[in-house]
Each structure stands twice: as structure tokens, then as C-alpha cells.
XYZ file of N, CA and C in Angstrom:
672
model
N -0.253 22.512 -6.217
C -0.979 22.219 -5.158
C -1.101 20.903 -4.820
N -0.935 19.950 -5.620
C -1.122 18.493 -5.675
C -0.124 17.766 -5.101
N -0.243 16.883 -4.177
C 0.894 16.280 -3.666
C 1.479 15.313 -4.879
N 2.765 15.250 -4.917
C 3.437 14.501 -6.017
C 3.128 13.000 -5.816
N 2.605 12.612 -4.643
C 2.199 11.066 -4.654
C 0.927 10.964 -5.347
N 0.075 11.885 -5.506
C -1.097 11.638 -6.236
C -0.771 11.571 -7.731
N 0.319 12.461 -8.231
C 0.622 12.444 -9.655
C 1.126 11.289 -9.936
N 2.141 10.542 -9.128
C 3.000 9.369 -9.582
C 1.857 8.413 -9.580
N 0.874 8.210 -8.650
C -0.276 7.159 -8.618
C -1.082 7.274 -9.852
N -1.420 8.395 -10.605
C -1.906 8.538 -12.068
C -0.981 8.190 -12.724
N 0.217 8.412 -12.992
C 1.011 7.748 -14.001
C 1.254 6.326 -13.810
N 1.382 6.065 -12.578
C 1.681 4.382 -12.492
C 0.379 3.764 -12.829
N -0.927 3.936 -12.167
C -1.888 3.316 -12.825
C -2.317 3.287 -14.178
N -1.851 4.207 -15.113
C -2.019 4.411 -16.396
C -1.205 3.251 -16.916
N -0.003 3.294 -16.524
C 1.119 2.152 -17.009
C 0.381 0.700 -16.603
N -0.104 0.918 -15.432
C -0.524 -0.775 -15.078
C -1.709 -1.048 -16.169
N -2.654 -0.049 -16.267
C -3.613 -0.550 -17.242
C -3.189 -0.915 -18.589
N -2.100 -0.133 -19.050
C -1.509 -0.443 -20.270
C -0.835 -1.703 -20.252
N -0.357 -2.290 -19.097
C 0.505 -3.475 -19.032
C -0.478 -4.497 -19.100
N -1.784 -4.294 -18.504
C -2.619 -5.339 -18.400
C -3.367 -5.453 -19.799
N -3.237 -4.602 -20.769
C -3.856 -4.439 -21.942
C -5.218 -3.928 -22.065
N -5.453 -2.997 -21.125
C -6.887 -2.415 -20.935
C -6.542 -0.887 -21.219
N -7.610 -0.222 -21.904
C -7.670 1.395 -21.827
C -8.533 1.674 -20.505
N -8.537 2.699 -19.782
C -9.406 3.174 -18.745
C -10.868 2.878 -19.329
N -11.282 3.123 -20.385
C -12.503 2.862 -20.955
C -12.908 1.485 -21.208
N -12.008 0.676 -20.954
C -12.504 -1.013 -21.094
C -12.572 -1.521 -19.772
N -12.137 -0.840 -18.806
C -12.283 -1.419 -17.629
C -13.786 -1.673 -17.054
N -13.984 -2.258 -16.352
C -15.428 -2.529 -15.698
C -15.642 -1.515 -14.912
N -16.752 -0.692 -15.103
C -17.017 0.666 -14.437
C -16.960 0.280 -12.826
N -17.425 -0.953 -12.482
C -17.350 -1.013 -10.986
C -15.950 -1.252 -10.274
N -14.858 -0.905 -11.128
C -13.563 -1.371 -10.851
C -13.226 -0.667 -9.440
N -12.630 -1.309 -8.455
C -12.321 -0.296 -7.269
C -10.806 -0.100 -7.338
N -10.531 0.947 -6.169
C -9.379 1.360 -6.098
C -8.984 1.389 -4.692
N -7.835 0.700 -4.524
C -7.378 0.358 -2.952
C -5.964 1.154 -2.779
N -5.680 1.870 -2.272
C -4.310 2.737 -2.033
C -3.811 2.778 -0.638
N -2.485 2.052 -0.723
C -1.983 2.310 0.682
C -1.087 3.565 0.824
N -1.285 4.465 1.684
C -0.598 5.946 1.560
C -0.597 6.324 3.022
N 0.481 6.800 3.617
C 0.438 7.322 5.145
C 1.371 8.663 4.926
N 1.950 9.159 3.985
C 2.621 10.230 4.290
C 1.962 11.549 4.062
N 2.147 12.530 4.684
C 1.691 14.132 4.264
C 2.801 14.829 4.164
N 3.737 14.618 3.718
C 5.280 15.366 3.649
C 4.832 16.667 2.966
N 4.266 16.612 1.674
C 4.281 17.632 0.901
C 3.142 18.858 1.669
N 2.174 18.294 2.203
C 1.374 19.388 3.066
C 2.151 19.797 4.169
N 3.196 19.092 4.764
C 4.221 19.825 5.983
C 5.032 20.818 5.189
N 5.368 20.668 4.034
C 6.199 21.540 3.310
C 5.699 22.627 2.904
N 4.390 22.724 2.240
C 3.554 23.794 1.930
C 3.243 24.708 3.238
N 2.966 24.101 4.154
C 2.849 24.989 5.604
C 4.188 25.798 6.126
N 5.170 24.901 5.927
C 6.483 25.346 6.395
C 6.818 26.499 5.565
N 6.566 26.348 4.369
C 7.090 27.634 3.233
C 6.101 28.981 3.393
N 4.867 28.497 4.286
C 3.947 29.815 4.321
C 3.116 30.077 3.105
N 3.043 29.129 2.369
C 2.196 29.278 1.136
C 0.633 29.400 1.135
N -0.244 29.982 0.341
C -1.381 30.201 0.671
C -2.331 28.819 0.471
N -3.110 28.683 1.220
C -4.117 27.476 1.007
C -5.473 27.926 0.145
N -5.943 26.896 -0.695
C -6.941 27.196 -1.150
C -7.791 25.349 -1.411
N -9.004 25.505 -2.160
C -9.551 24.214 -2.382
C -8.730 23.178 -3.136
N -7.879 23.657 -3.846
C -7.284 22.784 -4.523
C -5.946 21.955 -3.902
N -5.221 23.072 -2.853
C -4.326 22.402 -1.781
C -5.115 21.273 -0.866
N -6.409 21.723 -0.394
C -7.117 20.827 0.211
C -7.312 19.373 -0.286
N -7.727 19.330 -1.476
C -7.895 18.216 -2.318
C -6.577 17.577 -2.559
N -5.822 18.247 -3.031
C -4.156 17.840 -3.421
C -3.275 17.069 -2.567
N -3.810 17.536 -1.210
C -2.992 16.856 -0.006
C -3.840 16.060 0.981
N -4.932 15.667 0.548
C -5.815 14.539 1.339
C -5.736 13.390 1.092
N -4.930 12.542 2.120
C -4.998 11.047 1.924
C -5.986 10.414 1.135
N -7.294 10.741 1.469
C -8.283 10.001 0.783
C -8.403 10.317 -0.547
N -7.922 11.494 -0.901
C -7.875 11.749 -2.427
C -7.065 10.882 -3.259
N -6.081 10.282 -2.607
C -4.976 9.434 -3.259
C -5.944 8.224 -4.071
N -6.871 7.942 -3.456
C -7.590 6.721 -4.224
C -8.780 7.332 -4.968
N -9.225 8.601 -4.241
C -10.473 9.092 -4.842
C -10.053 9.897 -6.295
N -8.814 10.398 -6.358
C -8.702 11.106 -7.595
C -8.519 10.061 -8.776
N -7.922 8.740 -8.592
C -7.904 7.659 -9.665
C -9.231 7.367 -9.918
N -10.035 7.329 -8.737
C -11.469 6.874 -9.331
C -12.100 7.851 -10.294
N -12.014 9.209 -9.584
C -12.449 10.163 -10.668
C -11.827 10.519 -11.920
N -10.838 10.470 -11.976
C -9.945 10.409 -13.262
C -10.187 9.588 -14.445
N -10.330 8.290 -13.881
C -10.642 6.962 -14.743
C -12.068 6.588 -14.788
N -13.077 7.468 -14.099
C -14.416 7.249 -13.979
C -14.484 5.700 -13.639
N -13.957 5.118 -12.734
C -14.438 4.086 -11.985
C -15.227 4.236 -10.541
N -16.506 3.313 -10.717
C -17.315 3.677 -9.761
C -17.367 2.594 -8.400
N -16.346 1.959 -8.443
C -16.299 0.761 -7.380
C -15.666 1.335 -6.147
N -15.671 0.637 -5.143
C -14.999 0.882 -3.666
C -13.695 1.789 -3.885
N -13.492 3.036 -3.245
C -12.327 3.906 -3.378
C -11.807 3.798 -1.975
N -10.518 3.680 -1.423
C -10.126 3.395 -0.554
C -8.750 4.163 -0.269
N -8.455 4.974 0.716
C -6.926 5.170 0.881
C -6.750 4.468 2.293
N -5.959 3.594 2.587
C -5.475 2.814 3.710
C -4.164 3.065 4.318
N -4.117 3.714 5.668
C -2.999 3.755 6.544
C -2.942 2.975 7.424
N -2.075 1.734 7.363
C -1.551 1.159 8.452
C 0.053 0.984 8.557
N 0.415 2.062 8.318
C 1.870 2.355 8.458
C 2.551 1.407 7.475
N 3.570 0.776 7.962
C 4.290 -0.205 6.965
C 3.777 -0.957 6.187
N 2.555 -1.528 6.618
C 1.803 -2.701 6.120
C 0.636 -1.977 5.052
N 0.766 -0.932 4.762
C -0.396 -0.119 4.133
C -0.715 -0.611 2.813
N 0.459 -0.731 1.882
C 0.166 -1.361 0.742
C -0.279 -2.930 0.600
N 0.128 -3.743 1.380
C -0.140 -5.096 1.600
C -1.664 -5.120 1.958
N -2.171 -4.252 3.207
C -3.744 -4.360 3.286
C -4.368 -3.567 2.074
N -3.682 -2.848 1.330
C -4.667 -2.327 0.133
C -4.909 -3.606 -0.605
N -4.082 -4.324 -0.647
C -4.070 -5.701 -1.800
C -5.285 -6.579 -1.039
N -5.132 -6.963 0.118
C -6.043 -7.703 0.873
C -7.164 -7.045 0.952
N -7.597 -5.765 1.154
C -8.717 -5.150 0.899
C -9.404 -5.142 -0.708
N -8.783 -5.139 -1.497
C -8.976 -5.489 -3.067
C -9.431 -6.934 -3.244
N -8.531 -7.764 -2.526
C -8.921 -9.314 -2.638
C -10.339 -9.539 -2.141
N -10.487 -8.971 -1.024
C -11.797 -9.215 -0.319
C -13.113 -8.547 -0.939
N -12.703 -7.327 -1.595
C -13.748 -6.694 -2.076
C -14.225 -7.395 -3.528
N -13.181 -8.049 -4.195
C -13.375 -9.002 -5.280
C -14.172 -10.247 -4.922
N -13.861 -10.736 -4.050
C -14.329 -12.012 -3.762
C -15.818 -11.909 -3.068
N -16.089 -10.722 -2.337
C -17.343 -10.238 -2.125
C -18.299 -9.901 -3.009
N -17.892 -9.836 -4.382
C -18.718 -9.113 -5.418
C -18.905 -7.816 -5.356
N -18.077 -7.190 -4.743
C -18.153 -5.772 -4.729
C -17.696 -4.953 -5.780
N -16.823 -5.529 -6.387
C -16.437 -4.827 -7.744
C -15.539 -6.130 -8.617
N -15.714 -5.745 -9.884
C -15.331 -7.001 -10.852
C -13.527 -6.869 -11.036
N -13.127 -5.641 -11.138
C -11.638 -5.482 -10.995
C -11.334 -4.679 -9.766
N -10.152 -4.516 -9.545
C -9.528 -3.706 -8.598
C -8.208 -3.243 -8.838
N -7.705 -2.152 -8.617
C -6.371 -1.226 -8.867
C -5.928 -1.125 -7.228
N -4.673 -1.944 -6.975
C -4.332 -2.039 -5.645
C -2.903 -1.475 -5.518
N -2.538 -0.981 -4.633
C -1.059 -0.625 -4.437
C -0.604 0.538 -3.414
N 0.280 0.968 -3.691
C 0.741 2.098 -2.556
C 1.954 3.063 -3.143
N 2.179 4.029 -2.181
C 2.936 5.162 -2.669
C 3.620 5.599 -1.464
N 4.937 6.161 -1.236
C 5.559 6.792 -0.310
C 6.663 7.461 -0.860
N 6.658 8.939 -0.793
C 7.624 9.875 -1.037
C 7.926 10.986 0.428
N 9.338 10.668 0.449
C 9.919 11.442 1.464
C 10.333 12.757 1.013
N 9.663 14.070 1.781
C 9.653 15.266 1.147
C 10.140 16.132 2.283
N 9.784 15.715 3.631
C 9.915 16.734 4.752
C 11.067 16.100 5.667
N 11.790 16.872 6.325
C 12.528 16.481 7.517
C 11.803 15.998 8.671
N 10.673 16.575 8.760
C 9.893 16.268 10.024
C 9.534 14.390 9.776
N 9.328 14.146 8.699
C 9.303 12.500 8.638
C 10.415 11.756 8.972
N 11.461 12.395 9.156
C 12.531 11.806 9.600
C 12.842 12.055 11.076
N 12.593 13.120 11.624
C 12.929 13.531 12.996
C 12.080 12.967 14.108
N 10.914 12.464 13.808
C 10.029 11.738 14.556
C 10.782 10.338 14.825
N 10.814 9.528 13.726
C 11.519 8.185 13.921
C 12.963 8.297 14.552
N 13.610 9.300 14.067
C 15.201 9.378 14.808
C 15.096 9.776 16.467
N 14.149 10.591 16.618
C 13.941 10.726 18.351
C 13.434 9.571 18.848
N 12.796 8.454 18.167
C 12.110 7.257 18.908
C 13.087 6.172 18.656
N 14.349 6.691 18.094
C 15.284 5.542 17.767
C 15.123 4.385 16.761
N 14.485 4.722 15.978
C 13.982 3.713 14.901
C 14.829 3.700 13.650
N 15.343 4.893 13.402
C 16.404 5.051 12.146
C 17.847 4.511 12.353
N 18.301 3.957 11.673
C 19.814 3.490 11.525
C 20.780 4.443 11.404
N 21.589 4.935 12.216
C 22.870 5.581 12.072
C 23.565 5.846 10.957
N 23.499 4.122 10.582
C 24.431 4.039 9.415
C 23.621 4.301 7.899
N 22.063 4.249 8.254
C 21.587 4.357 7.043
C 21.232 3.160 6.360
N 21.387 2.088 6.926
C 21.086 0.829 6.300
C 20.441 -0.255 7.243
N 19.638 -1.130 6.856
C 18.925 -1.858 7.477
C 19.800 -3.314 7.704
N 20.169 -3.765 8.833
C 21.049 -5.238 9.023
C 19.812 -6.271 9.583
N 18.523 -6.402 8.470
C 17.775 -7.322 8.881
C 18.063 -8.581 9.577
N 17.640 -8.860 10.847
C 17.731 -10.062 11.687
C 19.284 -10.407 11.897
N 20.288 -9.246 12.059
C 21.499 -9.273 12.170
C 21.807 -8.879 13.481
N 22.979 -9.268 14.007
C 23.390 -8.704 15.350
C 23.647 -7.219 15.263
N 23.868 -6.454 13.940
C 24.480 -5.302 14.115
C 23.101 -4.371 13.638
N 22.025 -4.608 13.797
C 20.669 -4.317 13.374
C 20.579 -2.962 14.595
N 20.450 -1.860 13.968
C 20.351 -0.880 14.870
C 19.392 0.305 14.313
N 18.238 -0.213 13.666
C 17.091 0.564 13.092
C 16.989 0.533 11.449
N 16.214 1.335 10.795
C 15.862 0.853 9.489
C 16.261 2.172 8.922
N 16.247 2.150 7.258
C 16.257 3.398 6.576
C 15.516 3.386 5.736
N 14.626 4.858 5.825
C 13.185 5.133 4.943
C 13.613 5.098 3.700
N 12.634 4.620 2.907
C 12.648 4.402 1.360
C 11.548 5.097 0.826
N 11.370 5.326 -0.678
C 10.627 5.840 -1.571
C 9.987 5.021 -2.521
N 8.811 4.775 -2.978
C 8.540 3.930 -3.836
C 6.886 4.215 -4.387
N 6.523 3.572 -5.485
C 5.330 3.583 -5.775
C 4.834 2.391 -6.642
N 3.792 1.889 -6.809
C 3.562 0.539 -7.377
C 1.863 0.231 -7.489
N 1.373 -0.238 -8.570
C 0.146 -0.696 -8.454
C -0.153 -1.830 -9.265
N -1.277 -2.780 -8.978
C -1.549 -4.011 -9.705
C -3.030 -3.812 -9.863
N -3.065 -4.283 -11.174
C -4.634 -4.741 -11.459
C -5.088 -5.987 -11.088
N -6.226 -6.395 -10.394
C -6.476 -7.573 -9.774
C -7.914 -7.913 -10.159
N -8.026 -9.191 -10.714
C -9.337 -9.573 -10.750
C -9.670 -10.938 -10.150
N -10.833 -11.485 -10.120
C -11.116 -12.750 -9.460
C -10.588 -13.900 -10.688
N -9.786 -14.932 -10.136
C -9.065 -15.645 -11.100
C -10.292 -16.309 -12.334
N -11.404 -16.693 -11.837
C -12.059 -17.036 -13.097
C -12.420 -16.356 -14.127
N -12.584 -14.987 -13.606
C -12.732 -13.689 -14.757
C -11.462 -13.468 -15.402
N -10.468 -13.575 -14.917
C -9.079 -13.517 -15.585
C -8.951 -14.168 -16.659
N -9.104 -15.867 -16.347
C -8.946 -16.640 -17.357
C -9.945 -16.864 -18.235
N -11.265 -16.350 -18.129
C -12.245 -16.235 -18.940
C -11.975 -15.145 -20.023
N -11.407 -13.993 -19.485
C -11.077 -12.845 -20.371
C -9.725 -12.823 -21.163
N -9.134 -13.903 -20.998
C -7.895 -13.838 -21.304
C -6.758 -13.110 -20.960
N -6.841 -12.822 -19.782
C -5.527 -11.818 -19.220
C -4.519 -12.411 -18.762
N -3.354 -11.702 -18.928
C -2.196 -12.259 -18.668
C -1.902 -12.181 -17.270
N -1.950 -13.596 -16.660
C -2.025 -13.442 -15.450
C -0.475 -13.686 -15.044
N 0.019 -12.606 -13.642
C 1.185 -12.630 -13.354
C 1.237 -13.238 -11.648
N 0.382 -13.460 -11.192
C 0.205 -14.311 -10.264
C -1.277 -14.545 -9.315
N -1.307 -15.260 -8.536
C -2.523 -15.655 -7.589
C -2.204 -15.656 -6.450
N -3.173 -14.971 -5.580
C -3.136 -14.697 -4.204
C -3.811 -16.063 -3.823
N -3.069 -16.896 -3.061
C -3.547 -18.041 -2.312
C -4.185 -17.775 -0.979
N -3.941 -16.736 -0.349
C -4.376 -16.401 0.814
C -3.879 -15.329 1.460
N -4.661 -14.904 2.661
C -4.149 -13.471 3.218
C -4.985 -13.406 4.717
N -4.492 -12.613 5.310
C -4.889 -12.411 6.811
C -4.293 -11.041 7.376
N -5.144 -10.665 8.423
C -4.530 -9.501 9.174
C -4.860 -9.617 10.514
N -4.376 -9.124 11.417
C -4.613 -9.055 12.943
C -3.712 -7.911 13.514
N -4.115 -7.564 15.006
C -3.217 -6.724 15.781
C -2.825 -7.565 16.791
N -1.519 -7.142 17.159
C -0.944 -8.011 18.523
C -1.501 -7.618 19.728
N -2.364 -6.817 19.947
C -2.848 -6.370 21.263
C -1.962 -5.720 21.898
N -2.147 -5.866 23.407
C -1.266 -5.388 24.125
C 0.154 -6.070 24.398
N 1.165 -5.532 23.851
C 2.749 -6.089 23.879
C 3.518 -5.262 24.753
N 4.869 -5.535 24.465
C 5.807 -4.840 25.108
C 5.813 -3.280 25.005
N 5.546 -2.727 23.774
C 5.178 -1.353 23.488
C 4.254 -1.055 22.427
N 3.929 -0.123 22.135
C 2.968 0.155 21.015
C 3.161 -0.137 19.815
N 4.384 -0.073 19.346
C 5.111 -0.549 18.299
C 5.787 -1.721 18.137
N 5.766 -2.520 19.260
C 6.551 -3.750 19.334
C 5.663 -4.881 18.924
N 6.115 -5.759 18.174
C 5.259 -6.915 17.536
C 4.968 -7.987 18.765
N 3.951 -8.551 18.590
C 3.706 -9.381 19.454
C 4.016 -11.029 18.669
N 4.768 -11.877 19.287
C 5.296 -12.993 18.514
C 4.159 -13.853 18.358
N 3.240 -14.226 19.386
C 2.124 -15.235 19.292
C 1.089 -14.775 18.274
N 0.925 -13.537 18.183
C -0.203 -12.866 17.315
C 0.346 -13.031 15.874
N 1.586 -12.992 15.823
C 2.310 -12.824 14.424
C 2.068 -14.446 13.962
N 2.394 -15.291 14.667
C 2.440 -16.814 14.515
C 0.906 -17.285 14.355
N -0.153 -16.607 14.854
C -1.494 -17.069 14.375
C -1.726 -16.346 13.175
N -1.488 -15.176 12.956
C -1.523 -14.558 11.453
C -0.991 -15.469 10.600
N 0.253 -16.067 10.638
C 0.758 -16.706 9.479
C 0.168 -17.941 9.096
N -0.312 -18.804 10.315
C -1.153 -19.758 10.200
C -2.505 -19.451 9.542
N -3.204 -18.343 9.934
C -4.564 -18.205 9.197
C -4.023 -17.854 7.559
N -3.083 -17.004 7.251
C -2.948 -16.607 5.902
C -2.451 -17.887 5.338
N -1.943 -18.984 5.468
C -1.499 -20.061 5.077
C -2.306 -21.135 4.997
N -3.659 -20.896 5.504
C -4.662 -21.894 5.464
C -4.879 -22.379 4.126
N -4.720 -23.780 4.115
C -5.090 -24.407 2.553
C -4.086 -24.247 1.735
N -2.795 -23.835 2.172
C -1.673 -23.700 1.576
C -0.478 -24.611 2.194
N -0.085 -25.809 1.334
C 0.978 -26.562 2.071
C 2.507 -25.772 2.098
N 2.981 -25.889 3.520
C 3.996 -25.080 3.741
C 5.211 -25.349 3.229
N 5.173 -26.805 2.618
C 6.288 -27.352 1.956
C 6.559 -26.886 0.565
N 5.283 -26.151 0.032
C 5.588 -25.665 -1.181
C 5.872 -24.151 -1.450
N 6.221 -23.727 -0.281
C 6.809 -22.420 -0.062
C 8.210 -22.295 -0.504
N 8.706 -21.633 -1.526
C 10.064 -21.458 -1.977
C 10.688 -20.170 -1.632
N 9.883 -19.109 -1.266
C 10.636 -17.700 -0.991
C 9.758 -17.003 0.009
N 10.424 -16.381 1.024
C 9.908 -15.603 2.005
C 10.374 -14.501 1.975
N 9.534 -13.396 2.105
C 9.996 -11.939 2.296
C 9.364 -11.509 3.537
N 10.222 -10.810 4.367
C 9.771 -10.472 5.658
C 9.851 -8.903 5.657
N 9.368 -8.584 6.875
C 9.391 -7.061 7.048
C 10.885 -6.642 7.426
N 11.352 -7.248 8.554
C 12.659 -7.158 8.855
C 13.259 -5.700 8.802
N 12.718 -4.919 9.824
C 13.191 -3.414 9.438
C 14.537 -3.212 10.300
N 14.796 -4.131 10.975
C 15.895 -4.156 11.677
C 15.791 -3.186 13.318
N 14.541 -2.672 13.627
C 14.345 -1.813 14.742
C 14.542 -2.947 15.863
């Protein structure tokens, strides 16, 4: 009855703790959990097959439980949030984790995202809207751009305040120098980007960082 996305998050979270050098028991009890998740494909398949519904199906297919199950399983008492902002869900999950750490709401945070494609309905809507590429390939920023191709994945990271990570002798993989979020407001269409809003967002996120030090840029680039 449990959405495979929840199972994959459990497995990936455990591997993340191992990679960071912690057992779940060694983590601070106030560790937060922030998960980007948007898909309810498994619930759609369950209904389409006419399978019986019970309490386990309800909790196993709730987006909120994607984060809550991790907190429950690993006995973590910090903030526990499932976040759906479509394509930016996992990035916003990391931003929420960073903000919670800086605000003192938790001493550590597990952040990440998951997306598994299980239902044809998840393809039909974007196809009817003209979002999916007929060739099944993204030609990001190219003249041949005619849509995007859906993908699957799961990933989590363990985050701490830099001073705490240095104090605890943690293996530090990276430091978040800045972050920001906004909305484009009224633009050409509900899903169309607002260039001016995106420019303001980049400036805000880059505050305190010399643009000349940037050596790599990864953009959304769906090709839509």
C-alpha cells in the first residue's frame, strides 16, 4: 500500500546518514526533514486497478507522509515538511532546510526530493498542454526545443550549520553561499516565466557572492 517513493526515500536517507558518518541514533533529535515531492502516480494506479482502500493506503500515498515517515522511522523531532513547487520542489526543500538551520529551528536537516513516473495520467496532462517533446529529448536553449522529457530520481543530503559541521569534524561536501525564491506574478501564462522576476531572483540569491567566482551554471532549461 505504500508509495514506492516513500520506500526509496527511506533507503536513500539511510544511505545518506551512513555516508555522513552517522547512525540515526547519533543524529540530533531536533533534526528536520524537508522533502520535495509532487507525484501521486501510485495512488492513481491503485484507484485505476480498483484495489481496496484502508488506513495504510491513506498514509502510504499522502505527500505529507513522505517527510513524516522519515521523521517517524528515524525518531527525528525537528520540522517535517513535504514541499510541492513542481519542478523546483527539491531545491525549495533545501532552501527551507537552510532557513530552518539558520533560524535555529533544527540542528541538522535531511533535505532532498523524489519523483517516480508510474501512471500514464502523469504524461497525458503535460502532453495535452504541449509540454512534452515528441522526440523524448530536451533541446535546452536550442532552436529545436519542442518540449521536455520526464525523468525519475531520488536524492537526499544531510545539512548542518557550517560552524557546527566544522566543530563536529564532518566531511563537508559543499557550502550554500546564498539562496532565494520568488514568483513571477502575472506573466504571459500561468506556467510562463517572468524574465524580470527571474533576474531579481538571481541578484538576490547572489548577494554577497562575486559573480566572477562562478565557474558552473546549471539551469532549469526544460526546452518548453
